[in-house]
mmCIF file of C-alpha atoms and ligand atoms in Angstrom:
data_model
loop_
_atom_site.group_PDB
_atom_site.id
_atom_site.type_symbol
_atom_site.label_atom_id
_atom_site.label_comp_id
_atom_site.label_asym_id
_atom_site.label_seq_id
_atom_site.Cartn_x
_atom_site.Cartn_y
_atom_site.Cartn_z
ATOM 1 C CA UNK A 1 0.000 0.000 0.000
ATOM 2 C CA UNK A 2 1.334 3.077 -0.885
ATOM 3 C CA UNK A 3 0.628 5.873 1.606
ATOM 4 C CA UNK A 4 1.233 8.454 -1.339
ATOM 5 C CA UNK A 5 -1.213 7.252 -3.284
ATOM 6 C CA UNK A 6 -3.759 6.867 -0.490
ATOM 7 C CA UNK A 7 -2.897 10.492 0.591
ATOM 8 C CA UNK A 8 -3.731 11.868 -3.003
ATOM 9 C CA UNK A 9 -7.146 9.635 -3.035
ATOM 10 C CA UNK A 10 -8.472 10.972 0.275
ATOM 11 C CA UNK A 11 -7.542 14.818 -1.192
ATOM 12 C CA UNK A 12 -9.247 13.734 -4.172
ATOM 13 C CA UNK A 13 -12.290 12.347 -1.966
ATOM 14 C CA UNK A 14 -12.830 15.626 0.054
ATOM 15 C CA UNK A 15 -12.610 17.967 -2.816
ATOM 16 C CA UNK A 16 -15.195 16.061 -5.086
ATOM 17 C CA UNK A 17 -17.020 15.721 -1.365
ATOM 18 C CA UNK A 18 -17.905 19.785 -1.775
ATOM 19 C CA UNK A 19 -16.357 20.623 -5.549
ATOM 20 C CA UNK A 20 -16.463 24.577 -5.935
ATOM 21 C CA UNK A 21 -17.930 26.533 -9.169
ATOM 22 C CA UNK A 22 -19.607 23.567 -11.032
ATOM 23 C CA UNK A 23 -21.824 24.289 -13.475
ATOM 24 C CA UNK A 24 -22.192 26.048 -16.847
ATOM 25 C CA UNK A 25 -21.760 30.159 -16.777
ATOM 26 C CA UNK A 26 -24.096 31.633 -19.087
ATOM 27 C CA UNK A 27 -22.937 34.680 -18.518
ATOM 28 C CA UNK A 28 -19.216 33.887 -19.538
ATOM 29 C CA UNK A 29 -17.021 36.044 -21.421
ATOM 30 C CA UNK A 30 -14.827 33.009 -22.125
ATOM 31 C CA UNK A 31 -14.943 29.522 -22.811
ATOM 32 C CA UNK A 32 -12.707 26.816 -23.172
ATOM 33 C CA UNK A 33 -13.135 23.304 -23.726
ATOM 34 C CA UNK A 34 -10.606 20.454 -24.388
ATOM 35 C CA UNK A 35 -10.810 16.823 -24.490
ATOM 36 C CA UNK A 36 -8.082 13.919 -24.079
ATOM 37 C CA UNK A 37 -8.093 11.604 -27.065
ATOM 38 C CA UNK A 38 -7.077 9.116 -24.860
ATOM 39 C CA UNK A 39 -8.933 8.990 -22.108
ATOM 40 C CA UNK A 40 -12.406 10.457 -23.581
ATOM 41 C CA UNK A 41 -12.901 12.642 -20.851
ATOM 42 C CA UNK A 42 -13.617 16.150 -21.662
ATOM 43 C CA UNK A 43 -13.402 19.661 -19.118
ATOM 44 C CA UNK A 44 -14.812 22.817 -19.966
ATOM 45 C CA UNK A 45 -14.094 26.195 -18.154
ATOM 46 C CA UNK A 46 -15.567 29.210 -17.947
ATOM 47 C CA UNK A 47 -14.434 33.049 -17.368
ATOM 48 C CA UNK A 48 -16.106 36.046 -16.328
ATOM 49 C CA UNK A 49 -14.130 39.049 -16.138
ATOM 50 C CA UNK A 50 -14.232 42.128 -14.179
ATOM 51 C CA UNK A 51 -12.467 45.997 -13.830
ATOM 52 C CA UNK A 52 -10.846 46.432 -10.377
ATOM 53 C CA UNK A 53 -8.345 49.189 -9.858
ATOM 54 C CA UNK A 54 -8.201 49.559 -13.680
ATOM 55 C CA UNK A 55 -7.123 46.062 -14.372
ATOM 56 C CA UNK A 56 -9.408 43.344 -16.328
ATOM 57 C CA UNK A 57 -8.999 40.598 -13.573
ATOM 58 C CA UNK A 58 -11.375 37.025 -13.435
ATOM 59 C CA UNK A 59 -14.118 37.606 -11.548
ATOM 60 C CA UNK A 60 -15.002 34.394 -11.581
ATOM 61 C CA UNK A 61 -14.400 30.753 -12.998
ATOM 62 C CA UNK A 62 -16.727 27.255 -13.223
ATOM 63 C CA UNK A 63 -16.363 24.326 -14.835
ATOM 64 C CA UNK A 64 -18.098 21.296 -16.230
ATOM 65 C CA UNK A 65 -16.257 18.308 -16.147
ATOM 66 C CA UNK A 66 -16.983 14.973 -18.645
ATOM 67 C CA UNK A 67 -14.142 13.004 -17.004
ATOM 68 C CA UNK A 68 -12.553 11.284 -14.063
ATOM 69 C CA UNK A 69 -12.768 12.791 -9.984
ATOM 70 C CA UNK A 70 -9.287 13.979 -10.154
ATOM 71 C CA UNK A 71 -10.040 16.250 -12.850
ATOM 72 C CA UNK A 72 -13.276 17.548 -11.012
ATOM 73 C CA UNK A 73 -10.724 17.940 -7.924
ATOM 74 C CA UNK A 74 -8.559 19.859 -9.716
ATOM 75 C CA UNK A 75 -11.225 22.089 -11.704
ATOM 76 C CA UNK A 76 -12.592 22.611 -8.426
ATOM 77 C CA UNK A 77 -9.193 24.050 -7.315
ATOM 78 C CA UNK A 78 -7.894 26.228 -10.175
ATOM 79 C CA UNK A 79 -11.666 27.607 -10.558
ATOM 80 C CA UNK A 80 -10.934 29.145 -7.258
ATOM 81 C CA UNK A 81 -7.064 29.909 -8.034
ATOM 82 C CA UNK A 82 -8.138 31.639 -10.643
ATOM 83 C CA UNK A 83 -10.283 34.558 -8.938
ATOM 84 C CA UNK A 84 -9.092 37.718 -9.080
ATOM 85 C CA UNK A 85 -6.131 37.154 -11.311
ATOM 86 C CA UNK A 86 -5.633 38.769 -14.629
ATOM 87 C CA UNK A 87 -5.589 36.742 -17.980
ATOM 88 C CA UNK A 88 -2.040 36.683 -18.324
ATOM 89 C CA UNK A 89 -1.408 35.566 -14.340
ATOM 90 C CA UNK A 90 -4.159 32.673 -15.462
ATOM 91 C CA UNK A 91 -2.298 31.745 -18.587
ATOM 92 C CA UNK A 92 0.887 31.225 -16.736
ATOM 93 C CA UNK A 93 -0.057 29.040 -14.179
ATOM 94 C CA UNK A 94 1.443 25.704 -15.103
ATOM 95 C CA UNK A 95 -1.265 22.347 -14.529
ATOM 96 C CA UNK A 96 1.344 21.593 -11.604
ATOM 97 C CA UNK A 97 0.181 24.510 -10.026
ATOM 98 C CA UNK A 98 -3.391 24.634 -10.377
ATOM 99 C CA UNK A 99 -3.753 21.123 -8.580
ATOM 100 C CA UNK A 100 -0.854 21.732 -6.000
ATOM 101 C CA UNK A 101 -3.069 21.436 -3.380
ATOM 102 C CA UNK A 102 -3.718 17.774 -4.295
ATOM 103 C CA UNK A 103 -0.114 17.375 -4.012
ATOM 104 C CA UNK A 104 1.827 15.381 -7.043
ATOM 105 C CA UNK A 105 -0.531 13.727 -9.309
ATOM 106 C CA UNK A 106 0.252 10.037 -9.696
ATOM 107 C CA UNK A 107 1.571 9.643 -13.754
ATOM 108 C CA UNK A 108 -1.460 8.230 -14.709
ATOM 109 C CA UNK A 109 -3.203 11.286 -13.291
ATOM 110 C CA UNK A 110 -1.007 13.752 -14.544
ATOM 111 C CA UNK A 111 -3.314 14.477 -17.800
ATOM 112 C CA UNK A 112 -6.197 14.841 -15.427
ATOM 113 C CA UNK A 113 -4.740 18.131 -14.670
ATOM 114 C CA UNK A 114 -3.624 19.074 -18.076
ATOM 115 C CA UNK A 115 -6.695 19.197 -19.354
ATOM 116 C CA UNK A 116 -7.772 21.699 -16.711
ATOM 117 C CA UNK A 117 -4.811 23.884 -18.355
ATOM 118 C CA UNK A 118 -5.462 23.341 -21.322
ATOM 119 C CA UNK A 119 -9.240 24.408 -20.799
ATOM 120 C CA UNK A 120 -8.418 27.433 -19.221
ATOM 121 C CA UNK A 121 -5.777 28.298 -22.177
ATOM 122 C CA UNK A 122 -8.474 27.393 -24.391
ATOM 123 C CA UNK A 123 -10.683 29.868 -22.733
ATOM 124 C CA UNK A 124 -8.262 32.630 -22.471
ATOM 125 C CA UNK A 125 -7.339 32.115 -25.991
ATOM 126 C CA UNK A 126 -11.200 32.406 -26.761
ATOM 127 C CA UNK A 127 -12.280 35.323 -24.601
ATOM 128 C CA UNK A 128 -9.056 37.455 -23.773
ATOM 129 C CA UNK A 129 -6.424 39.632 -24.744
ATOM 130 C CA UNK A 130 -3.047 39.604 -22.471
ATOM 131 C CA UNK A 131 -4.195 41.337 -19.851
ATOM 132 C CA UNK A 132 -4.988 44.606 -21.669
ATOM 133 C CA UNK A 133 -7.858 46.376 -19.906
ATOM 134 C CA UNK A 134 -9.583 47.034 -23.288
ATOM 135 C CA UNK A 135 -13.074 44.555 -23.460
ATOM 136 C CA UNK A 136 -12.654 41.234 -24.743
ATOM 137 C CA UNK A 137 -15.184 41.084 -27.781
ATOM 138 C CA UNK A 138 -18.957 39.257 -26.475
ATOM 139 C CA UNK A 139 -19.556 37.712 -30.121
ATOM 140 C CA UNK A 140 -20.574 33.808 -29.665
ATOM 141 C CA UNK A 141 -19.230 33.174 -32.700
ATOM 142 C CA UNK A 142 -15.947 34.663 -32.584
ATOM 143 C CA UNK A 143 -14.806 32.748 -29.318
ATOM 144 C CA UNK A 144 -16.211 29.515 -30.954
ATOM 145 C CA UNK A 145 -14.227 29.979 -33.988
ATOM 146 C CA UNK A 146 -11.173 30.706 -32.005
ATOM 147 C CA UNK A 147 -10.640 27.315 -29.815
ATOM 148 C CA UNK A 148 -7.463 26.274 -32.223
ATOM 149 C CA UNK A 149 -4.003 27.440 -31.273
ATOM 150 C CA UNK A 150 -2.067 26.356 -28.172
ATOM 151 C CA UNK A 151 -3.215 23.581 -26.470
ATOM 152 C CA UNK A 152 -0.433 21.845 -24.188
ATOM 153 C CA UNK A 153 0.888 18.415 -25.517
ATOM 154 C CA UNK A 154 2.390 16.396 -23.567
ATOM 155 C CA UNK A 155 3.813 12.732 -22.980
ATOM 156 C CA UNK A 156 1.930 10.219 -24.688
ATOM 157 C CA UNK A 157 -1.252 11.829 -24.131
ATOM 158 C CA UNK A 158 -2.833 14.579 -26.289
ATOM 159 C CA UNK A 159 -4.997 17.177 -25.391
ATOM 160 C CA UNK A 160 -6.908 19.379 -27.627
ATOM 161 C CA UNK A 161 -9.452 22.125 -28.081
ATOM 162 C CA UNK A 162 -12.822 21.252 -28.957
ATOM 163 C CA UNK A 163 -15.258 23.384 -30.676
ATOM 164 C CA UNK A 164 -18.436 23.620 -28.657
HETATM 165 FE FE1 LIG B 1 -8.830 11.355 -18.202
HETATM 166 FE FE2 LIG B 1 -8.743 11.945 -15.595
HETATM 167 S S1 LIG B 1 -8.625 9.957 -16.523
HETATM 168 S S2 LIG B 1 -9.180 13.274 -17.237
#
């Protein structure tokens, strides 16, 4: 038995126990969705924006999850991570970092929380400049047509923007 492992389970178990800003945002400025081609599982995030002291910062983030606990865990996490930051603070926190508090994701886990980066790059990539305080454009149709650059690859397993 591997107390590692059982540590990382029981983190897993309490944040899917309460998980924090699940749920579609209709009133999103940003969207992201990705999907492992391995796995199947899909995660979707969503941003809303907001001025404070002159600065386009997330107001708030939620998710919807298709996929396994540990990406609901860590979803959960980053969703609230991500409050108050500014798009270009978002886009440079690593998938390491966004599920820190589960502590090092076991290898066959590790994807879990790519896909939560690579929804939220998918999302700022959709909805957001870098950080400029000009307003992201609202138009539906330009952040679905804009889901295609820059989603992370890594390892064996691939990760990638889905349209929708
Ligand atoms: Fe695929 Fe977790 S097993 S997202």
């Amino acid at each position: 038995m591997s107390t590692d492992s059982t540590e990382f389970e029981s983190r897993v178990r309490d944040a899917i126990a309460n998980p924090q800003n699940m749920g579609e945002m209709a009133d999103a400025d940003a969207v992201g969705t990705v999907g492992s081609s391995d796995c199947g599982d899909m995660v979707r995030l969503f941003l809303k924006f907001t001025e404070k002291d002159g600065k386009r910062v997330i107001d708030r983030a939620s998710f919807q999850s298709f996929g396994c606990q540990t990406a609901v865990a860590v979803a959960s996490m980053a969703t609230e991570m991500l409050k108050g930051k500014s798009a270009a603070e978002a886009g440079s926190l690593s998938a390491e970092e966004l599920s820190a508090d589960l502590g090092a994701l076991p290898p066959m886990k590790i994807h879990c929380g790519q896909m939560v980066e690579g929804a939220l790059r998918a999302a700022l990539d959709s909805g957001t400049d870098d950080g400029d305080p000009a307003p992201a454009p609202r138009d539906p149709g330009a952040l679905a047509g804009s889901l295609a650059p820059s989603a992370p690859q890594t390892g064996k397993i691939k990760i990638v923007p889905i349209d929708g």
